Short mmCIF file of C-alpha atoms in Angstrom, two decimals:
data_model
loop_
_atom_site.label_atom_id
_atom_site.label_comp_id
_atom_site.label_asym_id
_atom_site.label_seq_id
_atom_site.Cartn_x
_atom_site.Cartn_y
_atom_site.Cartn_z
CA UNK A 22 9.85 -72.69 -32.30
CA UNK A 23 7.90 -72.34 -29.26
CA UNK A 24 11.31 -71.42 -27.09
CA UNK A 25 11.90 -68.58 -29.96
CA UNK A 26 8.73 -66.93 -29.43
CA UNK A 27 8.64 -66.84 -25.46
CA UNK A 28 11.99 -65.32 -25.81
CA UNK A 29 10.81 -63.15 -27.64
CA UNK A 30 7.90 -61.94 -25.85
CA UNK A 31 9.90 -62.09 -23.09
CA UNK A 32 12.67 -59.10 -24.27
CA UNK A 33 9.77 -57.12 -25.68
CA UNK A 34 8.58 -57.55 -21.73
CA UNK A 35 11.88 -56.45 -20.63
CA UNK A 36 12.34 -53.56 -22.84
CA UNK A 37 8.54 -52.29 -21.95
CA UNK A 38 9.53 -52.04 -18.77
CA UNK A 39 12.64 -50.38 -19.14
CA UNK A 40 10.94 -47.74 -21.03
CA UNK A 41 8.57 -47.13 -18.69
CA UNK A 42 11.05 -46.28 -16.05
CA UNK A 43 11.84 -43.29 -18.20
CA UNK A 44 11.05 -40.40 -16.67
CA UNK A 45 11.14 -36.33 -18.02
CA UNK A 46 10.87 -33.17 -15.64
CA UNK A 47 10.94 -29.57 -16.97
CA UNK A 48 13.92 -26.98 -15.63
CA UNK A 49 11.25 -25.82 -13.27
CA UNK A 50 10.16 -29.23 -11.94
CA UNK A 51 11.66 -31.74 -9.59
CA UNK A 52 11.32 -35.47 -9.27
CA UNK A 53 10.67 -36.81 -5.24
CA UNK A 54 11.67 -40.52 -5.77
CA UNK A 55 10.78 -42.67 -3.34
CA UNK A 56 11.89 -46.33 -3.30
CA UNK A 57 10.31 -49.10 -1.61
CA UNK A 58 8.30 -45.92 0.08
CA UNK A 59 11.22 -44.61 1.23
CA UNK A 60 12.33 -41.75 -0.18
CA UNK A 61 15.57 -42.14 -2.33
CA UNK A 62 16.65 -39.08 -4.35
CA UNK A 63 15.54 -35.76 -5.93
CA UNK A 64 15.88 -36.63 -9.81
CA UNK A 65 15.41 -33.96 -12.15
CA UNK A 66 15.62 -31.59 -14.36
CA UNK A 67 16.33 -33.52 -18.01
CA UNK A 68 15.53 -36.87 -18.41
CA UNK A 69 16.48 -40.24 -15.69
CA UNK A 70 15.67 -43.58 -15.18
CA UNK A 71 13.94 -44.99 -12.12
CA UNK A 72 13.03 -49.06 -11.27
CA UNK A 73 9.62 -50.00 -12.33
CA UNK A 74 7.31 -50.97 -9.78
CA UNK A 75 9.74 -50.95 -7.16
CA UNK A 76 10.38 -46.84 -6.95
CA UNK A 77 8.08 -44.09 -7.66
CA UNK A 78 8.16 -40.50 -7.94
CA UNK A 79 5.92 -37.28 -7.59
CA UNK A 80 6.90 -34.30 -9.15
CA UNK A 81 6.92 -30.98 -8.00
CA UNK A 82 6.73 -27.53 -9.72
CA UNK A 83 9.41 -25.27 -8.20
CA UNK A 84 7.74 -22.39 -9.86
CA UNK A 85 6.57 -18.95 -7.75
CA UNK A 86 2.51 -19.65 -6.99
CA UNK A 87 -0.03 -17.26 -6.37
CA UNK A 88 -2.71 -17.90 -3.83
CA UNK A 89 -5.76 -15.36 -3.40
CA UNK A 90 -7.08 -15.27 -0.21
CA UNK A 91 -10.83 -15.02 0.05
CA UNK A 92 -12.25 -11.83 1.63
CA UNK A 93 -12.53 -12.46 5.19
CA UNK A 94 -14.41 -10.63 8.09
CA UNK A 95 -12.70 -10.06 11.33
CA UNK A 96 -13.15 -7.96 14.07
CA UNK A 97 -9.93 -5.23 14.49
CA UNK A 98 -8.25 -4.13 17.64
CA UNK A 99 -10.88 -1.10 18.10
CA UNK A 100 -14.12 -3.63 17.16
CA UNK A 101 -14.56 -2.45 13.75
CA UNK A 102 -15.90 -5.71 11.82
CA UNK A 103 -14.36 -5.23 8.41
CA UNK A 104 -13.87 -7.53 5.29
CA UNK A 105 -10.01 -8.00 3.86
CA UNK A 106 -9.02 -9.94 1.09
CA UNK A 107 -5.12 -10.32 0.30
CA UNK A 108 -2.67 -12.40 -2.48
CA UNK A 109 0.27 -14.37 -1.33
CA UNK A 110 3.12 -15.66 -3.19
CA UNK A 111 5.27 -18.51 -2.55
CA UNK A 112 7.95 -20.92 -3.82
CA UNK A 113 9.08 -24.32 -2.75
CA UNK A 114 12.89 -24.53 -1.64
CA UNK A 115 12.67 -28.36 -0.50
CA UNK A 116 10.99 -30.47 -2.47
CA UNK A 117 11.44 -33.45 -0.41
CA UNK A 118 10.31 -31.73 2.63
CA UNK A 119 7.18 -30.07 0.59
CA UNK A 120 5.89 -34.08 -0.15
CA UNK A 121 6.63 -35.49 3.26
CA UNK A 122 5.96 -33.29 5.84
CA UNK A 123 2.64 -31.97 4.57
CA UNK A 124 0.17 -34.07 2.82
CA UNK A 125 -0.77 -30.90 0.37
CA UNK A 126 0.95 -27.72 0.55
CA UNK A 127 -1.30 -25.75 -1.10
CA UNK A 128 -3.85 -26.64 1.00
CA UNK A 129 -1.74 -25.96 4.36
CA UNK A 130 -0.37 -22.50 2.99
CA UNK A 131 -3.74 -21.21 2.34
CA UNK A 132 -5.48 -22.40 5.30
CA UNK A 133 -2.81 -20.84 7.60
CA UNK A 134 -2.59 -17.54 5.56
CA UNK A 135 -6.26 -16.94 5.88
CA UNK A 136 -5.83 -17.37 9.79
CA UNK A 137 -2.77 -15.41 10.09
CA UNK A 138 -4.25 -12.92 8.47
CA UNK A 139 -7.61 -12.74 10.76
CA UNK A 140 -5.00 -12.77 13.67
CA UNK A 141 -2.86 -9.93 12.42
CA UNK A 142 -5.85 -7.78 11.43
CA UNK A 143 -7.16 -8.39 15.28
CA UNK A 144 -3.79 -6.90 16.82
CA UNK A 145 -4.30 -3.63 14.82
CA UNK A 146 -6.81 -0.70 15.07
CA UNK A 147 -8.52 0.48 11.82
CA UNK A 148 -6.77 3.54 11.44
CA UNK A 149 -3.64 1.37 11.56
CA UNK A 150 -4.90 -1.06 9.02
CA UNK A 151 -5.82 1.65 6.24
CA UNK A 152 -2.43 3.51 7.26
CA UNK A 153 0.01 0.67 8.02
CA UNK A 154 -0.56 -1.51 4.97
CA UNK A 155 3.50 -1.72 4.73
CA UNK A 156 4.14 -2.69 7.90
CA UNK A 157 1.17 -5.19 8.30
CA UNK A 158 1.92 -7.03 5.16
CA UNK A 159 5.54 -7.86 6.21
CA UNK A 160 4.33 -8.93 9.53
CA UNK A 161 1.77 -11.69 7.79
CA UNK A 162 4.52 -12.55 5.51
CA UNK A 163 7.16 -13.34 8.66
CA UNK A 164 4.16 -15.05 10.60
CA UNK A 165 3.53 -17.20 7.67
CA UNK A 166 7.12 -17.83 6.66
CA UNK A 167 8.20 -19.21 9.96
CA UNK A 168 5.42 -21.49 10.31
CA UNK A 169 6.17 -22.84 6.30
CA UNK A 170 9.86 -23.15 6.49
CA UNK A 171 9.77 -26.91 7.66
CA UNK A 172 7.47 -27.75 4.85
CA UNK A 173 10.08 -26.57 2.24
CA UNK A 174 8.04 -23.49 1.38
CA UNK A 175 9.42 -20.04 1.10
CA UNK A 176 6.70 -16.89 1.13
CA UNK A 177 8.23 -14.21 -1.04
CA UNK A 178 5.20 -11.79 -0.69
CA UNK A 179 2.04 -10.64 0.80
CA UNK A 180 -0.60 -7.82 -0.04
CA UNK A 181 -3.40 -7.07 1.59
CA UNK A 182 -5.49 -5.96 -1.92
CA UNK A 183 -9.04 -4.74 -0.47
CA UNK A 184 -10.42 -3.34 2.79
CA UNK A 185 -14.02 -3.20 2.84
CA UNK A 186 -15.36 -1.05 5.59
CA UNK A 187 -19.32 -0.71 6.93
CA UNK A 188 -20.97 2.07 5.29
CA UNK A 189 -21.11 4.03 9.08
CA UNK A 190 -18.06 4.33 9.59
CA UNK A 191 -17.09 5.67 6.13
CA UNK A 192 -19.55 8.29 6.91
CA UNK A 193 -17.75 8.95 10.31
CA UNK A 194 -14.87 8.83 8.63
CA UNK A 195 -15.86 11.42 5.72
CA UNK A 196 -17.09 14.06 8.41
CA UNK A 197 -13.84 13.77 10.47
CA UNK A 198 -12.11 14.50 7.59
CA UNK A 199 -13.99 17.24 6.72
CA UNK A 200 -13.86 18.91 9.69
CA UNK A 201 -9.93 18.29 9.34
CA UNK A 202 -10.64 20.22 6.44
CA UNK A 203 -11.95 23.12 7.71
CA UNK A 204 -9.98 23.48 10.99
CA UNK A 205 -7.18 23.58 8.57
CA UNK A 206 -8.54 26.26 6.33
CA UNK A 207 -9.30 28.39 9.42
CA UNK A 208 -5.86 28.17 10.56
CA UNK A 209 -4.71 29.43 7.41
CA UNK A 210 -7.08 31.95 7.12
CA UNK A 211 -6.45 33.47 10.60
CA UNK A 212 -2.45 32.53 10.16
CA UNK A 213 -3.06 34.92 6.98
CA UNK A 214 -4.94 37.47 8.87
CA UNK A 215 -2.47 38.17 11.13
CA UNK A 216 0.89 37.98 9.16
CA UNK A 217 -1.08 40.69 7.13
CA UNK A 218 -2.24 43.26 10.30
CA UNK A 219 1.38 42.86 11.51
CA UNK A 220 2.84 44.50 7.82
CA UNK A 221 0.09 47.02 8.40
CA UNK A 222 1.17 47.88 11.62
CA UNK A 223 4.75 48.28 10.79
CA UNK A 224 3.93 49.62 7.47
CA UNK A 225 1.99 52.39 9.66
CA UNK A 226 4.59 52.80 11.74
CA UNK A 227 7.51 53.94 8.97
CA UNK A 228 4.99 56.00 7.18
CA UNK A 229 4.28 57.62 10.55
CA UNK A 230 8.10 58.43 11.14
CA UNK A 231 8.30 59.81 6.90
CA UNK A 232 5.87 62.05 5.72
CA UNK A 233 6.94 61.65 1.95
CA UNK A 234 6.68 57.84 1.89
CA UNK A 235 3.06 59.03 3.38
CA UNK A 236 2.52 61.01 0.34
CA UNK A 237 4.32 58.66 -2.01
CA UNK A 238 1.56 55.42 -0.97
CA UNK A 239 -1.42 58.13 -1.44
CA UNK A 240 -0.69 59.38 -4.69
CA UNK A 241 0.36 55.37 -5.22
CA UNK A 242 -3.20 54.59 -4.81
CA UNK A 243 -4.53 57.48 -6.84
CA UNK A 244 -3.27 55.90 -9.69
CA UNK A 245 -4.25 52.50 -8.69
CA UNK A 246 -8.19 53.66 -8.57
CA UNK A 247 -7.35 55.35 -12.53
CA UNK A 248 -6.71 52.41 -13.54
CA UNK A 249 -10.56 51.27 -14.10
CA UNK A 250 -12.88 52.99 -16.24
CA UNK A 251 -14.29 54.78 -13.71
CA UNK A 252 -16.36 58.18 -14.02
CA UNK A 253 -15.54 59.25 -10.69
CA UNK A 254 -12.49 60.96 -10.03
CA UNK A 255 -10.93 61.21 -5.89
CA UNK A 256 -7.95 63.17 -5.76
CA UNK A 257 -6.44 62.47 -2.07
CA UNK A 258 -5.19 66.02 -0.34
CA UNK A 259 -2.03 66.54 1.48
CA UNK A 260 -2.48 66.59 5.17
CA UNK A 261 -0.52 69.59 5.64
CA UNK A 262 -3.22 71.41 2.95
CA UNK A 263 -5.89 70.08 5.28
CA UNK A 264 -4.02 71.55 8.65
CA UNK A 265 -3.75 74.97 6.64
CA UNK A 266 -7.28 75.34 5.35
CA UNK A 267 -8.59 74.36 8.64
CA UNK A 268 -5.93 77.38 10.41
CA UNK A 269 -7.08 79.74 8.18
CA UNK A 270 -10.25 79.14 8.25
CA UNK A 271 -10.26 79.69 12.03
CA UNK A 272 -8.59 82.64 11.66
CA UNK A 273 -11.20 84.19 9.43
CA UNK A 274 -13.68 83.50 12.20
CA UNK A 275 -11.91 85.19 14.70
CA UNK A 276 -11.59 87.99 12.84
CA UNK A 277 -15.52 88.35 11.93
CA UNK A 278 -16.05 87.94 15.50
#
């Protein structure tokens, strides 16, 4: 009787701990088995079965992460002290090389984004920073990249989000631009001014050499002043009328004389 019941506890032993080497990972997840603390195999996804006691695993989430990068102050290439925060994603390629060659990979991709980002900020001036934004962010993202590929991490993307700048030099800033402004506007202006004089001067010029496209333009802007209510009334003379009334009226003079 005594035989029948340690037998029996003894199977219910067994299959305990044949159960609990049952193991379930998601599609996204992987299982890093390690056996005898050596690593053995990447299980996963579905369900397995590893040794109790004797092997363990860790899992890891294969899924793109987002890490926001605190807003850091750093000096830039023209000593502008400036505050930049930034968001970086990632995704992990290896998972056996994500558990043993870093202790924690989130940790290690943070800490060396935030520095790769004070050191890429310090190799550009500030116009170059609020300009380049393109350009800088695929330079952190190749810094970072090369420096996480033996960890098993891949970094898909990285944007700079918010450049805070002192409150000087956004006033310097604001008065440059509005004297870009205005230089502009008197370029126009004076562009403007003389397109116009030279279509004077050549319209001048043809109504000089045609004495009835001369006429034509005055009695042209007779009836552009008609056009408003007006109560005065300018009726624009011929110049051969005026050449005549001043000859005869010389004449008469002579005459009296």
């Amino acid at each position: 009787m005594i035989s029948v019941t340690t037998s029996a506890f003894v199977l219910i032993i067994l299959v305990l701990l044949l159960l609990s080497g049952i193991r379930i990972t998601q599609e996204y997840q992987r299982g890093v088995v390690f056996r005898l603390g050596r690593f053995l195999a990447i299980k996963g996804p579905g369900i397995y079965w590893i040794i109790p006691i004797i092997d363990n695993q860790q899992r890891v989430d294969l899924r793109t992460k987002t890490v926001e990068l605190e807003q850091q102050e750093t000096i830039t290439k023209d000593s502008v002290t400036i505050k930049v925060n930034a968001v970086l994603w990632f995704k992990i390629t290896s998972p056996e090389e994500a558990i043993i060659q870093v202790a924690d990979y989130n940790k290690a991709v943070y800490q060396f984004s935030v520095t790769a980002l004070r050191n890429v900020i310090g190799q550009h001036t500030l116009d170059e920073v609020l300009r380049d934004r393109e350009l800088i962010n695929a330079i952190l993202q190749k810094m970072v990249d090369i420096a996480t590929v033996p960890w098993g991490i891949k970094i898909e993307m990285v944007e700079m989000k918010d450049v805070e700048i002192p409150e000087a030099m956004q006033r310097a800033m604001a008065r440059e631009a509005e004297a870009i402004r205005e230089k502009r506007a008197r370029i126009v202006k004076a562009e403007a001014e003389l397109e116009a004089s030279i279509k004077l001067t050549q319209g001048a010029k043809e109504m000089e050499g045609s004495p009835i496209a001369l006429e034509l333009r005055r009695m042209q802007m007779l009836s552009e002043i008609g056009i408003d209510n007006n109560t005065t009334t300018v009726i624009l003379m011929p110049s051969e009328f005026t050449a005549a009334a001043k000859s005869f009226t010389n004449m008469m003079n002579l005459k009296k004389e």
